[in-house]
Every structure is written in C-alpha cells, then in structure tokens.
C-alpha cells in the first residue's frame, strides 16, 4: 500500500506552482501521479522510464500488452518520440492542444514497456491547464491511461479516482470534474498517410475529415471483433466500462422501450433515460429508478455524465440496466462505442 497524497488544486491557489512542482518531482523520480485532463482523469508516470510504466499497469491491473498514450506539452515535442509528418502537423494545428491522440511509428526513445511492445506510439497534447503544467514541469512525456481499475468506467471526478486508486498511487491531483467525460479521439496515421479512426471521442469524424480528407473508421469502433481477429488498438479487445449488472441497449422510440421493459417482468431494473423522457417512463412503469442522461440530442451533456452514471448505478446492485442506443452521428459515435462495450454488444431492436 502506498501512502497516497491528495492535492486539491485550482489555478488561483497561492501554492499552485509549488504543488505542480511537487507532483512533477514524483513523476521524475519514477512515481505515479493521477491528474485531471479535459477528457477523463489520467494515471501518469515518466513515459521514458520502463519501471515507471510497469507500475502503471500494476496499479490499474491492466494487461501489459495494452499500450499507454504519452502526453506532451506541445505538438512539436512529438519529434523526440515519433516519426511525424505533414498529416500529423495538419491535425495538430487544428486540434492540439485538445482531446486528440495520434498514433505514429515510434522512435527508440519510447521504451517497449510504455508502448505495449508495439512498433507504434500514441501521442496526445492535453489542453487542461493542470495536465499541461505538470507535463511541462516534469520535463518528460507523461504516459497516462485512464485512472480507473482496468475494466471499470473511466474516472471523471476525484471521488472516482479515490474509489479506485487510493493506496495504489503516490499523488492524486483533484482538479474537479472532467469537462468532456469521455476519453480522447484516437487516430492512426500510416506510412502512406492514411488516417484511421480507432476510438471516437469529442473530435468527430467530420471534423477530422475537414482537416485531412477521408478518414477510415476501424471496424472495431462499432462492431464486435471476430474470433481470432487482431485489434488495431489492443484496448479494443478488452471488456471495458462494464457495470456488474448486465446493460441492455434499446434501439427505438420511448413508447416501444416502455412496452419492452414492461414485458420483462419483475426484475429490479435501473433505467437510463433522456432527461425529457424520465417522467413518462417512470410514470408508465411505476419505476423510480430512472436516471436522467441529458436531453435526447445533447450528446455533449450525455458524455459528461455517462461514466459517473454507470458507477452510481453499479453501487446499487440492480438485476439489469436499460439505456437508449446512441446514434452514430457526431459525438453520438463516441457514446455508441463506449456504451456498446459496456453492454457487451447486447442491443435489442424494438
Ligand atoms: P486509455 O489509456 O485507457 O485511455 O486507453 C488508451 C487506448 O489507446 C487503448 O485502447 C490502447 O490500446 C490504445 N493505444 C495506445 N497506444 C497505442 C498504439 N501504439 N497503437 C494502437 N492503440 C494504442
Ligand atoms: Mg481506459
């Protein structure tokens, strides 16, 4: 057990720089620091130190073939670690700093432990001020996966981090709730400049295409991997974001969802419902375990609360959880990708 220190931190605090310097020292000496980003909380360590990278895998219980994203303080810093090119800089100019991760061929400066034994490395330049200042003060790239135990929903508040990581890391920086709430968009740039979306996020396919032309969407973004199929992104093959009770995604209008749930009988069910539909559903089903999930077309609001909602519901030991199937459009694709995994692809067409 590590004696975890918690730093509650706001930019306006008089000791802001001192705390950042202290956390940066922990990173430099091979320790683990959880820090906020604009997507979800990250579990950081020195990306150039293989021992430190191994500590991340141990703290999360993460399989060591699932590579870590390295976080840098400016897009140009990628030069030290990856073979960049024009497409990288086109994307960087528009989306960095911000919630975009780019995978390119790796230089030898990134230990194999950090990149899960792959030839490639994932690079991101976060916009969150605390994340940025921490990386800058550490003077090294910071390897950071999401700061949750492997398999559980990513942490979007300091309390989630404390629930999962107390005693497993040296420092937790509490910077408040995550702004976006879902992990970064991940693209891979191939040697022939093809851009493939591996994980959808706040930066949408249309936004990416407007900068770098056509974007391929990896099959695993929306579909189950077939038996024996190799995932382009190793993380795609693992069960993820999953609550203990089975989650079922309902594909259809609210009336059809109500009839379907009614027919399923007397299970203790939690229902995740769009804010504007909570009242109709609770009244029709006489069920008070209905959880509001932002308005129907407000994917940004839904993204912000998805993981918190899954964690909250999971604590109450329901038999089953129902939620609406998100659309594939815009930020909907990111919600679809996370929720379909949490539901182990269990979708009912109404
Ligand atoms: P997390 O760190 O929890 O946000 O997850 C990071 C995701 O990025 C995982 O799904 C990894 O498998 C993926 N990833 C990181 N590095 C690479 C890489 N070099 N190639 C493909 N996927 C990667
Ligand atoms: Mg993760």
PDB file of N, CA, C and O and ligand atoms in Angstrom, residues 60 146 148 154 240, ligand 2:
ATOM      1  N   UNK A  60      -3.293  -0.328 -12.184  1.00  0.00           N
ATOM      2  CA  UNK A  60      -4.600  -0.459 -12.840  1.00  0.00           C
ATOM      3  C   UNK A  60      -5.076  -1.901 -12.950  1.00  0.00           C
ATOM      4  O   UNK A  60      -6.248  -2.147 -13.237  1.00  0.00           O
ATOM      5  N   UNK A 146      -6.318   5.963 -18.586  1.00  0.00           N
ATOM      6  CA  UNK A 146      -7.366   6.479 -17.711  1.00  0.00           C
ATOM      7  C   UNK A 146      -7.143   5.942 -16.290  1.00  0.00           C
ATOM      8  O   UNK A 146      -6.692   4.815 -16.112  1.00  0.00           O
ATOM      9  N   UNK A 148      -8.612   4.565 -13.840  1.00  0.00           N
ATOM     10  CA  UNK A 148      -9.589   3.651 -13.248  1.00  0.00           C
ATOM     11  C   UNK A 148      -8.962   2.261 -13.170  1.00  0.00           C
ATOM     12  O   UNK A 148      -7.976   1.991 -13.864  1.00  0.00           O
ATOM     13  N   UNK A 154     -14.084   4.762 -16.875  1.00  0.00           N
ATOM     14  CA  UNK A 154     -13.045   5.761 -16.620  1.00  0.00           C
ATOM     15  C   UNK A 154     -13.500   6.726 -15.531  1.00  0.00           C
ATOM     16  O   UNK A 154     -14.692   6.955 -15.354  1.00  0.00           O
ATOM     17  N   UNK A 240     -14.785  -3.544 -21.301  1.00  0.00           N
ATOM     18  CA  UNK A 240     -14.483  -2.206 -20.839  1.00  0.00           C
ATOM     19  C   UNK A 240     -15.732  -1.525 -20.314  1.00  0.00           C
ATOM     20  O   UNK A 240     -16.821  -1.820 -20.772  1.00  0.00           O
TER      21      UNK A 240
HETATM   22 MG1  LIG B   2      -9.060   3.300 -20.197  1.00  0.00          MG
END
